[in-house]
């Protein structure tokens, strides 16, 4: 089992748009976990150890995030920052093969692909975690982003796993409800 160095919780409650127009409150919650990358500094064809970490740690983080929402989740997203001694595929191994199922389970399902982002980074670097509707991949109202960082992570041999849920879309969305028909 992986030992976490730390967890960070970010909770945003949006009550106006960027111009100050009041909106129905939207709560976005992200939880980030910092842990040692067991494959840092070495190439490996077998990334299964990271698959397991993503599923196990991600499941715990997902349950924690959901507990901080004001109402049921309608959108979700995931991201990973890999320290300099790792590689991007190691981050992909954490967020792709096993993380989706526990994220969907705590959200009460989810037919849409979970939007994601991955990057290599130094301590304190930010990542844009994309959010999308959990059931409707064409819900423009729910295309959103949380910019996240942990000031002292990732160290070169660490990984920062991030996941987020929201109980609404963007404030006062006005871009339409999906693809325009010709």
CSV table of N, CA and C in Angstrom, one decimal:
chain,number,residue,atom,x,y,z
A,1,UNK,N,0.8,-1.2,0.0
A,1,UNK,CA,0.0,0.0,0.0
A,1,UNK,C,0.9,1.2,0.0
A,2,UNK,N,0.5,2.2,-0.7
A,2,UNK,CA,1.2,3.5,-0.8
A,2,UNK,C,1.0,4.4,0.4
A,3,UNK,N,2.1,5.0,0.8
A,3,UNK,CA,2.0,6.0,2.0
A,3,UNK,C,1.9,7.4,1.4
A,4,UNK,N,0.8,8.1,1.8
A,4,UNK,CA,0.7,9.5,1.3
A,4,UNK,C,1.5,10.4,2.2
A,5,UNK,N,2.2,11.3,1.5
A,5,UNK,CA,2.9,12.4,2.2
A,5,UNK,C,1.9,13.4,2.8
A,6,UNK,N,1.0,13.7,1.9
A,6,UNK,CA,-0.1,14.7,2.4
A,6,UNK,C,-1.3,14.6,1.4
A,7,UNK,N,-2.4,15.2,1.9
A,7,UNK,CA,-3.6,15.4,1.1
A,7,UNK,C,-3.9,16.9,1.2
A,8,UNK,N,-4.5,17.4,0.1
A,8,UNK,CA,-4.9,18.8,0.1
A,8,UNK,C,-6.3,18.8,-0.4
A,9,UNK,N,-7.2,19.6,0.3
A,9,UNK,CA,-8.6,19.7,-0.1
A,9,UNK,C,-8.8,21.2,-0.6
A,10,UNK,N,-9.4,21.4,-1.7
A,10,UNK,CA,-9.8,22.7,-2.2
A,10,UNK,C,-11.3,22.7,-2.4
A,11,UNK,N,-11.9,23.6,-1.8
A,11,UNK,CA,-13.4,23.8,-2.0
A,11,UNK,C,-13.7,25.2,-2.4
A,12,UNK,N,-14.3,25.3,-3.6
A,12,UNK,CA,-14.8,26.6,-4.1
A,12,UNK,C,-16.3,26.7,-4.1
A,13,UNK,N,-16.8,27.8,-3.6
A,13,UNK,CA,-18.3,28.0,-3.7
A,13,UNK,C,-18.4,29.3,-4.5
A,14,UNK,N,-18.9,29.1,-5.7
A,14,UNK,CA,-19.0,30.2,-6.7
A,14,UNK,C,-20.4,30.8,-6.6
A,15,UNK,N,-20.5,32.1,-6.3
A,15,UNK,CA,-21.9,32.7,-6.1
A,15,UNK,C,-22.1,33.8,-7.1
A,16,UNK,N,-21.1,34.2,-7.9
A,16,UNK,CA,-21.3,35.2,-9.0
A,16,UNK,C,-20.4,34.8,-10.1
A,17,UNK,N,-20.7,35.3,-11.3
A,17,UNK,CA,-19.8,35.1,-12.4
A,17,UNK,C,-18.6,36.0,-12.2
A,18,UNK,N,-17.7,36.0,-13.2
A,18,UNK,CA,-16.5,36.9,-13.1
A,18,UNK,C,-16.8,38.4,-13.1
A,19,UNK,N,-18.0,38.8,-13.6
A,19,UNK,CA,-18.3,40.2,-13.6
A,19,UNK,C,-19.2,40.6,-12.5
A,20,UNK,N,-19.5,39.6,-11.5
A,20,UNK,CA,-20.3,40.0,-10.3
A,20,UNK,C,-21.7,39.7,-10.5
A,21,UNK,N,-22.2,39.1,-11.6
A,21,UNK,CA,-23.6,38.8,-11.7
A,21,UNK,C,-23.9,37.6,-10.8
A,22,UNK,N,-24.9,37.7,-9.9
A,22,UNK,CA,-25.2,36.6,-9.0
A,22,UNK,C,-25.7,35.4,-9.8
A,23,UNK,N,-25.4,34.2,-9.3
A,23,UNK,CA,-25.8,33.0,-9.9
A,23,UNK,C,-26.2,32.0,-8.8
A,24,UNK,N,-26.8,30.9,-9.3
A,24,UNK,CA,-27.1,29.8,-8.4
A,24,UNK,C,-25.7,29.3,-7.9
A,25,UNK,N,-25.5,29.1,-6.6
A,25,UNK,CA,-24.2,28.7,-6.1
A,25,UNK,C,-23.8,27.4,-6.7
A,26,UNK,N,-22.5,27.3,-7.1
A,26,UNK,CA,-21.9,26.1,-7.6
A,26,UNK,C,-20.7,25.7,-6.7
A,27,UNK,N,-20.7,24.5,-6.2
A,27,UNK,CA,-19.6,24.0,-5.3
A,27,UNK,C,-18.7,23.1,-6.2
A,28,UNK,N,-17.4,23.4,-6.1
A,28,UNK,CA,-16.4,22.5,-6.8
A,28,UNK,C,-15.5,22.1,-5.7
A,29,UNK,N,-15.2,20.8,-5.6
A,29,UNK,CA,-14.3,20.2,-4.6
A,29,UNK,C,-13.2,19.4,-5.3
A,30,UNK,N,-12.0,19.7,-5.0
A,30,UNK,CA,-10.8,18.9,-5.5
A,30,UNK,C,-10.1,18.4,-4.3
A,31,UNK,N,-9.6,17.1,-4.4
A,31,UNK,CA,-8.8,16.5,-3.4
A,31,UNK,C,-7.5,16.1,-4.1
A,32,UNK,N,-6.3,16.4,-3.5
A,32,UNK,CA,-5.1,16.0,-4.1
A,32,UNK,C,-4.3,15.2,-3.1
A,33,UNK,N,-3.6,14.2,-3.6
A,33,UNK,CA,-2.8,13.3,-2.8
A,33,UNK,C,-1.3,13.3,-3.3
A,34,UNK,N,-0.4,13.5,-2.4
A,34,UNK,CA,1.0,13.5,-2.8
A,34,UNK,C,1.6,12.2,-2.3
A,35,UNK,N,2.3,11.4,-3.2
A,35,UNK,CA,2.9,10.2,-2.7
A,35,UNK,C,4.2,9.9,-3.5
A,36,UNK,N,5.0,9.0,-3.0
A,36,UNK,CA,6.2,8.5,-3.6
A,36,UNK,C,5.9,7.8,-4.9
A,37,UNK,N,6.6,8.1,-6.0
A,37,UNK,CA,6.5,7.4,-7.2
A,37,UNK,C,7.4,6.1,-7.2
A,38,UNK,N,6.9,4.9,-7.1
A,38,UNK,CA,7.7,3.8,-6.9
A,38,UNK,C,8.5,3.4,-8.2
A,39,UNK,N,8.2,4.1,-9.3
A,39,UNK,CA,9.0,3.8,-10.6
A,39,UNK,C,9.8,5.0,-11.0
A,40,UNK,N,10.0,6.0,-10.1
A,40,UNK,CA,10.8,7.2,-10.4
A,40,UNK,C,12.2,6.8,-10.8
A,41,UNK,N,12.7,7.4,-11.8
A,41,UNK,CA,14.1,7.2,-12.2
A,41,UNK,C,14.4,5.9,-13.0
A,42,UNK,N,13.3,5.2,-13.3
A,42,UNK,CA,13.6,4.0,-14.1
A,42,UNK,C,12.4,3.7,-15.1
A,43,UNK,N,12.8,3.1,-16.2
A,43,UNK,CA,11.8,2.7,-17.2
A,43,UNK,C,11.3,1.4,-16.9
A,44,UNK,N,10.0,1.2,-17.0
A,44,UNK,CA,9.4,-0.1,-16.8
A,44,UNK,C,8.2,-0.3,-17.8
A,45,UNK,N,8.2,-1.5,-18.4
A,45,UNK,CA,7.0,-1.8,-19.2
A,45,UNK,C,5.8,-2.1,-18.4
A,46,UNK,N,6.0,-2.6,-17.2
A,46,UNK,CA,4.9,-3.0,-16.3
A,46,UNK,C,4.6,-1.8,-15.3
A,47,UNK,N,3.5,-1.2,-15.6
A,47,UNK,CA,3.0,-0.1,-14.8
A,47,UNK,C,1.9,-0.4,-13.8
A,48,UNK,N,1.6,-1.7,-13.7
A,48,UNK,CA,0.5,-2.2,-12.9
A,48,UNK,C,0.5,-1.7,-11.4
A,49,UNK,N,1.7,-1.5,-10.9
A,49,UNK,CA,1.7,-1.0,-9.5
A,49,UNK,C,1.1,0.4,-9.4
A,50,UNK,N,1.3,1.2,-10.5
A,50,UNK,CA,0.7,2.5,-10.5
A,50,UNK,C,-0.8,2.5,-10.8
A,51,UNK,N,-1.2,1.4,-11.6
A,51,UNK,CA,-2.7,1.2,-11.9
A,51,UNK,C,-3.4,1.1,-10.5
A,52,UNK,N,-2.8,0.2,-9.7
A,52,UNK,CA,-3.4,-0.1,-8.4
A,52,UNK,C,-3.4,1.1,-7.5
A,53,UNK,N,-2.4,1.9,-7.5
A,53,UNK,CA,-2.4,3.1,-6.6
A,53,UNK,C,-3.5,4.0,-7.1
A,54,UNK,N,-3.6,4.2,-8.4
A,54,UNK,CA,-4.7,5.1,-8.9
A,54,UNK,C,-6.1,4.6,-8.4
A,55,UNK,N,-6.3,3.3,-8.5
A,55,UNK,CA,-7.7,2.8,-8.1
A,55,UNK,C,-7.9,2.9,-6.6
A,56,UNK,N,-6.9,2.6,-5.8
A,56,UNK,CA,-7.0,2.6,-4.4
A,56,UNK,C,-7.1,4.0,-3.8
A,57,UNK,N,-6.0,4.8,-4.1
A,57,UNK,CA,-5.9,6.1,-3.6
A,57,UNK,C,-7.1,7.0,-4.1
A,58,UNK,N,-7.3,6.8,-5.4
A,58,UNK,CA,-8.4,7.6,-6.1
A,58,UNK,C,-9.7,7.3,-5.5
A,59,UNK,N,-10.0,6.1,-5.2
A,59,UNK,CA,-11.3,5.8,-4.6
A,59,UNK,C,-11.5,6.5,-3.2
A,60,UNK,N,-10.4,6.5,-2.4
A,60,UNK,CA,-10.5,7.2,-1.1
A,60,UNK,C,-10.7,8.7,-1.3
A,61,UNK,N,-9.9,9.3,-2.3
A,61,UNK,CA,-10.1,10.7,-2.5
A,61,UNK,C,-11.4,11.1,-3.1
A,62,UNK,N,-12.0,10.2,-3.9
A,62,UNK,CA,-13.3,10.5,-4.5
A,62,UNK,C,-14.4,10.5,-3.4
A,63,UNK,N,-14.3,9.6,-2.5
A,63,UNK,CA,-15.3,9.6,-1.4
A,63,UNK,C,-15.2,10.8,-0.6
A,64,UNK,N,-14.0,11.3,-0.3
A,64,UNK,CA,-13.7,12.5,0.5
A,64,UNK,C,-14.3,13.7,-0.2
A,65,UNK,N,-14.0,13.8,-1.5
A,65,UNK,CA,-14.5,15.0,-2.3
A,65,UNK,C,-16.0,15.1,-2.3
A,66,UNK,N,-16.6,14.0,-2.5
A,66,UNK,CA,-18.1,13.9,-2.6
A,66,UNK,C,-18.7,14.4,-1.3
A,67,UNK,N,-18.1,14.0,-0.2
A,67,UNK,CA,-18.6,14.4,1.2
A,67,UNK,C,-18.6,15.9,1.4
A,68,UNK,N,-17.8,16.6,0.6
A,68,UNK,CA,-17.7,18.1,0.8
A,68,UNK,C,-18.6,18.9,-0.2
A,69,UNK,N,-19.3,18.2,-1.1
A,69,UNK,CA,-20.2,18.9,-2.0
A,69,UNK,C,-21.5,19.3,-1.3
A,70,UNK,N,-22.2,20.3,-1.8
A,70,UNK,CA,-23.4,20.8,-1.2
A,70,UNK,C,-24.6,19.9,-1.6
A,71,UNK,N,-24.5,19.3,-2.8
A,71,UNK,CA,-25.5,18.4,-3.4
A,71,UNK,C,-24.9,17.4,-4.3
A,72,UNK,N,-25.7,16.6,-4.9
A,72,UNK,CA,-25.1,15.5,-5.7
A,72,UNK,C,-24.2,16.0,-6.8
A,73,UNK,N,-23.1,15.3,-7.1
A,73,UNK,CA,-22.2,15.7,-8.2
A,73,UNK,C,-22.9,15.5,-9.6
A,74,UNK,N,-22.6,16.5,-10.4
A,74,UNK,CA,-23.0,16.4,-11.8
A,74,UNK,C,-21.8,16.4,-12.8
A,75,UNK,N,-20.7,16.9,-12.3
A,75,UNK,CA,-19.5,16.8,-13.2
A,75,UNK,C,-18.3,16.4,-12.4
A,76,UNK,N,-17.3,15.9,-13.2
A,76,UNK,CA,-16.1,15.4,-12.6
A,76,UNK,C,-14.9,15.6,-13.5
A,77,UNK,N,-13.7,15.4,-12.9
A,77,UNK,CA,-12.4,15.4,-13.7
A,77,UNK,C,-11.3,14.9,-12.9
A,78,UNK,N,-10.1,14.7,-13.6
A,78,UNK,CA,-9.0,14.1,-12.9
A,78,UNK,C,-7.7,14.7,-13.5
A,79,UNK,N,-6.6,14.7,-12.8
A,79,UNK,CA,-5.4,15.2,-13.3
A,79,UNK,C,-4.2,14.6,-12.5
A,80,UNK,N,-3.0,14.7,-13.0
A,80,UNK,CA,-1.8,14.2,-12.3
A,80,UNK,C,-0.6,15.0,-12.7
A,81,UNK,N,0.2,15.3,-11.7
A,81,UNK,CA,1.5,15.9,-11.9
A,81,UNK,C,2.6,14.9,-11.5
A,82,UNK,N,3.5,14.6,-12.4
A,82,UNK,CA,4.6,13.7,-12.1
A,82,UNK,C,5.9,14.5,-11.9
A,83,UNK,N,6.6,14.2,-10.8
A,83,UNK,CA,7.9,14.8,-10.6
A,83,UNK,C,8.9,14.5,-11.6
A,84,UNK,N,9.9,15.3,-11.7
A,84,UNK,CA,10.9,15.3,-12.8
A,84,UNK,C,11.6,14.0,-12.9
A,85,UNK,N,11.7,13.1,-11.9
A,85,UNK,CA,12.4,11.8,-12.1
A,85,UNK,C,11.4,10.7,-12.6
A,86,UNK,N,10.2,11.1,-12.9
A,86,UNK,CA,9.2,10.2,-13.5
A,86,UNK,C,9.0,10.5,-14.9
A,87,UNK,N,8.0,9.8,-15.5
A,87,UNK,CA,7.7,10.1,-16.9
A,87,UNK,C,6.1,10.2,-17.0
A,88,UNK,N,5.7,10.8,-18.1
A,88,UNK,CA,4.3,11.1,-18.3
A,88,UNK,C,3.5,9.8,-18.3
A,89,UNK,N,4.0,8.8,-18.9
A,89,UNK,CA,3.2,7.5,-18.9
A,89,UNK,C,3.0,7.0,-17.5
A,90,UNK,N,3.9,7.2,-16.6
A,90,UNK,CA,3.6,6.8,-15.2
A,90,UNK,C,2.4,7.6,-14.6
A,91,UNK,N,2.3,8.9,-15.0
A,91,UNK,CA,1.1,9.6,-14.5
A,91,UNK,C,-0.2,9.1,-15.2
A,92,UNK,N,-0.1,8.7,-16.5
A,92,UNK,CA,-1.2,8.1,-17.1
A,92,UNK,C,-1.7,6.8,-16.5
A,93,UNK,N,-0.7,6.1,-16.0
A,93,UNK,CA,-1.0,4.8,-15.4
A,93,UNK,C,-1.8,5.0,-14.1
A,94,UNK,N,-1.5,6.1,-13.4
A,94,UNK,CA,-2.2,6.4,-12.2
A,94,UNK,C,-3.7,6.8,-12.5
A,95,UNK,N,-3.9,7.6,-13.5
A,95,UNK,CA,-5.3,8.2,-13.7
A,95,UNK,C,-6.2,7.5,-14.7
A,96,UNK,N,-5.6,6.5,-15.5
A,96,UNK,CA,-6.5,5.9,-16.5
A,96,UNK,C,-7.0,4.5,-16.2
A,97,UNK,N,-6.2,3.5,-16.1
A,97,UNK,CA,-6.8,2.2,-16.1
A,97,UNK,C,-7.8,1.8,-14.9
A,98,UNK,N,-7.5,2.3,-13.7
A,98,UNK,CA,-8.3,1.9,-12.5
A,98,UNK,C,-9.0,3.0,-11.8
A,99,UNK,N,-8.8,4.3,-12.1
A,99,UNK,CA,-9.4,5.4,-11.4
A,99,UNK,C,-10.8,5.6,-11.7
A,100,UNK,N,-11.2,5.4,-13.0
A,100,UNK,CA,-12.6,5.7,-13.4
A,100,UNK,C,-13.7,5.0,-12.6
A,101,UNK,N,-13.5,3.8,-12.4
A,101,UNK,CA,-14.6,3.0,-11.7
A,101,UNK,C,-14.9,3.5,-10.3
A,102,UNK,N,-13.9,3.8,-9.5
A,102,UNK,CA,-14.3,4.3,-8.2
A,102,UNK,C,-14.8,5.7,-8.2
A,103,UNK,N,-14.3,6.5,-9.2
A,103,UNK,CA,-14.9,7.9,-9.3
A,103,UNK,C,-16.3,7.9,-9.7
A,104,UNK,N,-16.7,7.0,-10.6
A,104,UNK,CA,-18.1,6.8,-11.1
A,104,UNK,C,-19.0,6.3,-9.9
A,105,UNK,N,-18.4,5.3,-9.2
A,105,UNK,CA,-19.2,4.7,-8.1
A,105,UNK,C,-19.7,5.7,-7.1
A,106,UNK,N,-18.8,6.5,-6.6
A,106,UNK,CA,-19.2,7.5,-5.6
A,106,UNK,C,-20.1,8.6,-6.2
A,107,UNK,N,-20.0,8.8,-7.5
A,107,UNK,CA,-20.8,9.8,-8.1
A,107,UNK,C,-22.2,9.3,-8.5
A,108,UNK,N,-22.5,8.0,-8.2
A,108,UNK,CA,-23.8,7.5,-8.6
A,108,UNK,C,-23.8,7.2,-10.1
A,109,UNK,N,-22.7,6.8,-10.7
A,109,UNK,CA,-22.7,6.5,-12.1
A,109,UNK,C,-21.9,7.5,-12.9
A,110,UNK,N,-22.0,7.4,-14.2
A,110,UNK,CA,-21.3,8.3,-15.0
A,110,UNK,C,-21.1,7.7,-16.4
A,111,UNK,N,-21.8,8.1,-17.4
A,111,UNK,CA,-21.7,7.6,-18.7
A,111,UNK,C,-20.7,8.2,-19.6
A,112,UNK,N,-20.3,9.4,-19.2
A,112,UNK,CA,-19.3,10.2,-20.0
A,112,UNK,C,-17.9,9.8,-19.6
A,113,UNK,N,-16.9,10.0,-20.5
A,113,UNK,CA,-15.5,9.8,-20.2
A,113,UNK,C,-15.1,10.9,-19.2
A,114,UNK,N,-14.3,10.6,-18.3
A,114,UNK,CA,-13.8,11.5,-17.3
A,114,UNK,C,-12.7,12.4,-17.9
A,115,UNK,N,-13.0,13.7,-18.0
A,115,UNK,CA,-11.9,14.5,-18.6
A,115,UNK,C,-10.6,14.5,-17.7
A,116,UNK,N,-9.5,14.6,-18.4
A,116,UNK,CA,-8.2,14.4,-17.6
A,116,UNK,C,-7.1,15.3,-18.2
A,117,UNK,N,-6.1,15.4,-17.4
A,117,UNK,CA,-4.9,16.1,-17.8
A,117,UNK,C,-3.7,15.5,-17.1
A,118,UNK,N,-2.5,15.5,-17.7
A,118,UNK,CA,-1.3,15.0,-17.0
A,118,UNK,C,-0.1,15.8,-17.5
A,119,UNK,N,0.8,16.0,-16.6
A,119,UNK,CA,2.0,16.8,-16.9
A,119,UNK,C,3.2,16.4,-16.0
A,120,UNK,N,4.4,16.7,-16.4
A,120,UNK,CA,5.6,16.7,-15.6
A,120,UNK,C,5.7,18.0,-15.0
A,121,UNK,N,6.1,18.1,-13.7
A,121,UNK,CA,6.2,19.4,-13.1
A,121,UNK,C,7.1,19.4,-11.9
A,122,UNK,N,7.5,20.6,-11.5
A,122,UNK,CA,8.4,20.9,-10.3
A,122,UNK,C,7.4,21.2,-9.2
A,123,UNK,N,8.0,21.2,-7.9
A,123,UNK,CA,7.2,21.6,-6.8
A,123,UNK,C,6.5,23.0,-7.0
A,124,UNK,N,5.2,23.0,-6.7
A,124,UNK,CA,4.4,24.2,-6.8
A,124,UNK,C,3.8,24.5,-8.2
A,125,UNK,N,4.1,23.7,-9.2
A,125,UNK,CA,3.5,23.9,-10.5
A,125,UNK,C,2.0,23.7,-10.4
A,126,UNK,N,1.3,24.4,-11.3
A,126,UNK,CA,-0.2,24.3,-11.4
A,126,UNK,C,-0.5,23.4,-12.5
A,127,UNK,N,-1.7,22.8,-12.4
A,127,UNK,CA,-2.3,22.0,-13.4
A,127,UNK,C,-3.7,22.4,-13.6
A,128,UNK,N,-4.2,22.5,-14.8
A,128,UNK,CA,-5.6,22.7,-15.1
A,128,UNK,C,-6.4,21.4,-15.2
A,129,UNK,N,-7.2,21.2,-14.2
A,129,UNK,CA,-8.0,20.0,-14.1
A,129,UNK,C,-9.3,20.2,-14.8
A,130,UNK,N,-9.6,19.6,-16.0
A,130,UNK,CA,-10.9,19.8,-16.7
A,130,UNK,C,-12.0,19.1,-16.0
A,131,UNK,N,-13.2,19.8,-16.0
A,131,UNK,CA,-14.4,19.2,-15.5
A,131,UNK,C,-15.4,19.0,-16.7
A,132,UNK,N,-16.2,18.0,-16.7
A,132,UNK,CA,-17.2,17.7,-17.7
A,132,UNK,C,-18.4,17.0,-17.0
A,133,UNK,N,-19.6,17.1,-17.6
A,133,UNK,CA,-20.8,16.5,-17.1
A,133,UNK,C,-20.5,15.0,-17.0
A,134,UNK,N,-20.9,14.4,-15.9
A,134,UNK,CA,-20.7,12.9,-15.7
A,134,UNK,C,-21.5,12.0,-16.7
A,135,UNK,N,-22.6,12.5,-17.2
A,135,UNK,CA,-23.4,11.6,-18.0
A,135,UNK,C,-23.6,12.1,-19.4
A,136,UNK,N,-23.4,13.4,-19.7
A,136,UNK,CA,-23.6,14.0,-21.0
A,136,UNK,C,-22.3,14.7,-21.5
A,137,UNK,N,-21.6,14.0,-22.3
A,137,UNK,CA,-20.3,14.6,-22.8
A,137,UNK,C,-20.5,15.9,-23.6
A,138,UNK,N,-21.7,16.2,-24.1
A,138,UNK,CA,-22.0,17.3,-24.9
A,138,UNK,C,-22.6,18.5,-24.1
A,139,UNK,N,-22.6,18.4,-22.8
A,139,UNK,CA,-23.2,19.5,-22.0
A,139,UNK,C,-22.2,20.6,-21.9
A,140,UNK,N,-22.3,21.6,-22.8
A,140,UNK,CA,-21.4,22.7,-22.8
A,140,UNK,C,-21.4,23.5,-21.5
A,141,UNK,N,-22.6,23.5,-20.8
A,141,UNK,CA,-22.7,24.2,-19.5
A,141,UNK,C,-21.7,23.7,-18.5
A,142,UNK,N,-21.3,22.5,-18.6
A,142,UNK,CA,-20.4,21.8,-17.6
A,142,UNK,C,-18.9,21.8,-18.0
A,143,UNK,N,-18.6,22.3,-19.1
A,143,UNK,CA,-17.1,22.4,-19.5
A,143,UNK,C,-16.5,23.4,-18.6
A,144,UNK,N,-15.6,23.0,-17.7
A,144,UNK,CA,-15.1,24.0,-16.7
A,144,UNK,C,-13.7,23.5,-16.3
A,145,UNK,N,-13.0,24.3,-15.5
A,145,UNK,CA,-11.7,24.0,-15.1
A,145,UNK,C,-11.4,24.4,-13.7
A,146,UNK,N,-10.6,23.6,-13.0
A,146,UNK,CA,-10.1,24.1,-11.7
A,146,UNK,C,-8.6,24.1,-11.8
A,147,UNK,N,-7.9,25.2,-11.5
A,147,UNK,CA,-6.5,25.2,-11.5
A,147,UNK,C,-6.0,24.9,-10.1
A,148,UNK,N,-5.1,23.9,-10.0
A,148,UNK,CA,-4.7,23.3,-8.7
A,148,UNK,C,-3.2,23.3,-8.6
A,149,UNK,N,-2.7,23.4,-7.4
A,149,UNK,CA,-1.3,23.2,-7.1
A,149,UNK,C,-1.1,22.8,-5.7
A,150,UNK,N,0.1,22.2,-5.4
A,150,UNK,CA,0.5,22.0,-4.0
A,150,UNK,C,1.9,22.6,-3.9
A,151,UNK,N,2.0,23.6,-3.0
A,151,UNK,CA,3.2,24.4,-3.0
A,151,UNK,C,4.5,23.6,-2.9
A,152,UNK,N,4.6,22.5,-2.2
A,152,UNK,CA,5.8,21.8,-2.1
A,152,UNK,C,5.8,20.4,-2.8
A,153,UNK,N,5.0,20.3,-3.8
A,153,UNK,CA,4.9,19.0,-4.5
A,153,UNK,C,4.6,19.2,-6.0
A,154,UNK,N,5.0,18.3,-6.8
A,154,UNK,CA,5.7,17.1,-6.5
A,154,UNK,C,7.2,17.3,-6.4
A,155,UNK,N,7.8,16.6,-5.4
A,155,UNK,CA,9.3,16.5,-5.4
A,155,UNK,C,9.7,15.6,-6.6
A,156,UNK,N,10.9,15.6,-7.0
A,156,UNK,CA,11.3,14.8,-8.2
A,156,UNK,C,10.8,13.3,-8.2
A,157,UNK,N,10.8,12.7,-7.1
A,157,UNK,CA,10.4,11.3,-7.0
A,157,UNK,C,8.9,11.1,-6.5
A,158,UNK,N,8.1,12.1,-6.7
A,158,UNK,CA,6.7,12.1,-6.2
A,158,UNK,C,5.7,12.2,-7.4
A,159,UNK,N,4.5,11.9,-7.1
A,159,UNK,CA,3.3,12.1,-8.0
A,159,UNK,C,2.2,12.8,-7.1
A,160,UNK,N,1.5,13.8,-7.8
A,160,UNK,CA,0.4,14.4,-7.2
A,160,UNK,C,-0.8,14.0,-8.0
A,161,UNK,N,-1.7,13.3,-7.4
A,161,UNK,CA,-3.0,12.8,-8.0
A,161,UNK,C,-4.1,13.8,-7.6
A,162,UNK,N,-4.8,14.3,-8.6
A,162,UNK,CA,-5.9,15.3,-8.3
A,162,UNK,C,-7.2,14.8,-8.9
A,163,UNK,N,-8.3,14.9,-8.1
A,163,UNK,CA,-9.6,14.6,-8.7
A,163,UNK,C,-10.6,15.6,-8.2
A,164,UNK,N,-11.6,15.9,-8.9
A,164,UNK,CA,-12.6,16.9,-8.5
A,164,UNK,C,-14.0,16.6,-9.0
A,165,UNK,N,-14.9,17.1,-8.3
A,165,UNK,CA,-16.4,17.0,-8.6
A,165,UNK,C,-17.0,18.4,-8.4
A,166,UNK,N,-18.1,18.6,-9.1
A,166,UNK,CA,-18.9,19.8,-8.9
A,166,UNK,C,-20.3,19.5,-8.9
A,167,UNK,N,-21.1,20.3,-8.2
A,167,UNK,CA,-22.6,20.1,-8.2
A,167,UNK,C,-23.3,21.0,-9.2
A,168,UNK,N,-22.6,21.6,-10.1
A,168,UNK,CA,-23.2,22.4,-11.1
A,168,UNK,C,-22.2,22.8,-12.2
A,169,UNK,N,-22.7,23.5,-13.2
A,169,UNK,CA,-21.8,23.9,-14.3
A,169,UNK,C,-21.2,25.3,-14.0
A,170,UNK,N,-20.8,25.9,-15.1
A,170,UNK,CA,-20.3,27.3,-15.0
A,170,UNK,C,-21.4,28.2,-14.6
A,171,UNK,N,-21.0,29.3,-13.9
A,171,UNK,CA,-22.1,30.3,-13.5
A,171,UNK,C,-22.7,30.9,-14.8
A,172,UNK,N,-24.0,30.9,-14.8
A,172,UNK,CA,-24.8,31.6,-15.9
A,172,UNK,C,-24.3,31.2,-17.3
A,173,UNK,N,-24.3,29.9,-17.6
A,173,UNK,CA,-23.9,29.5,-18.9
A,173,UNK,C,-24.8,30.0,-20.0
A,174,UNK,N,-24.2,30.3,-21.2
A,174,UNK,CA,-24.9,30.9,-22.3
A,174,UNK,C,-24.4,30.4,-23.6
A,175,UNK,N,-23.7,29.3,-23.7
A,175,UNK,CA,-23.1,28.8,-24.9
A,175,UNK,C,-23.9,27.8,-25.7
A,176,UNK,N,-25.1,27.5,-25.2
A,176,UNK,CA,-25.9,26.5,-25.9
A,176,UNK,C,-25.8,25.1,-25.2
A,177,UNK,N,-26.6,24.2,-25.7
A,177,UNK,CA,-26.8,22.9,-25.0
A,177,UNK,C,-26.1,21.8,-25.7
A,178,UNK,N,-25.4,22.0,-26.8
A,178,UNK,CA,-24.7,20.9,-27.5
A,178,UNK,C,-24.4,21.3,-28.9
A,179,UNK,N,-23.9,20.3,-29.7
A,179,UNK,CA,-23.5,20.6,-31.1
A,179,UNK,C,-24.7,21.2,-31.9
A,180,UNK,N,-24.3,22.2,-32.7
A,180,UNK,CA,-25.3,22.8,-33.6
A,180,UNK,C,-25.6,21.8,-34.7
A,181,UNK,N,-26.8,21.7,-35.1
A,181,UNK,CA,-27.2,20.8,-36.2
A,181,UNK,C,-27.2,21.7,-37.5
A,182,UNK,N,-26.7,21.1,-38.5
A,182,UNK,CA,-26.7,21.9,-39.8
A,182,UNK,C,-28.0,21.9,-40.5
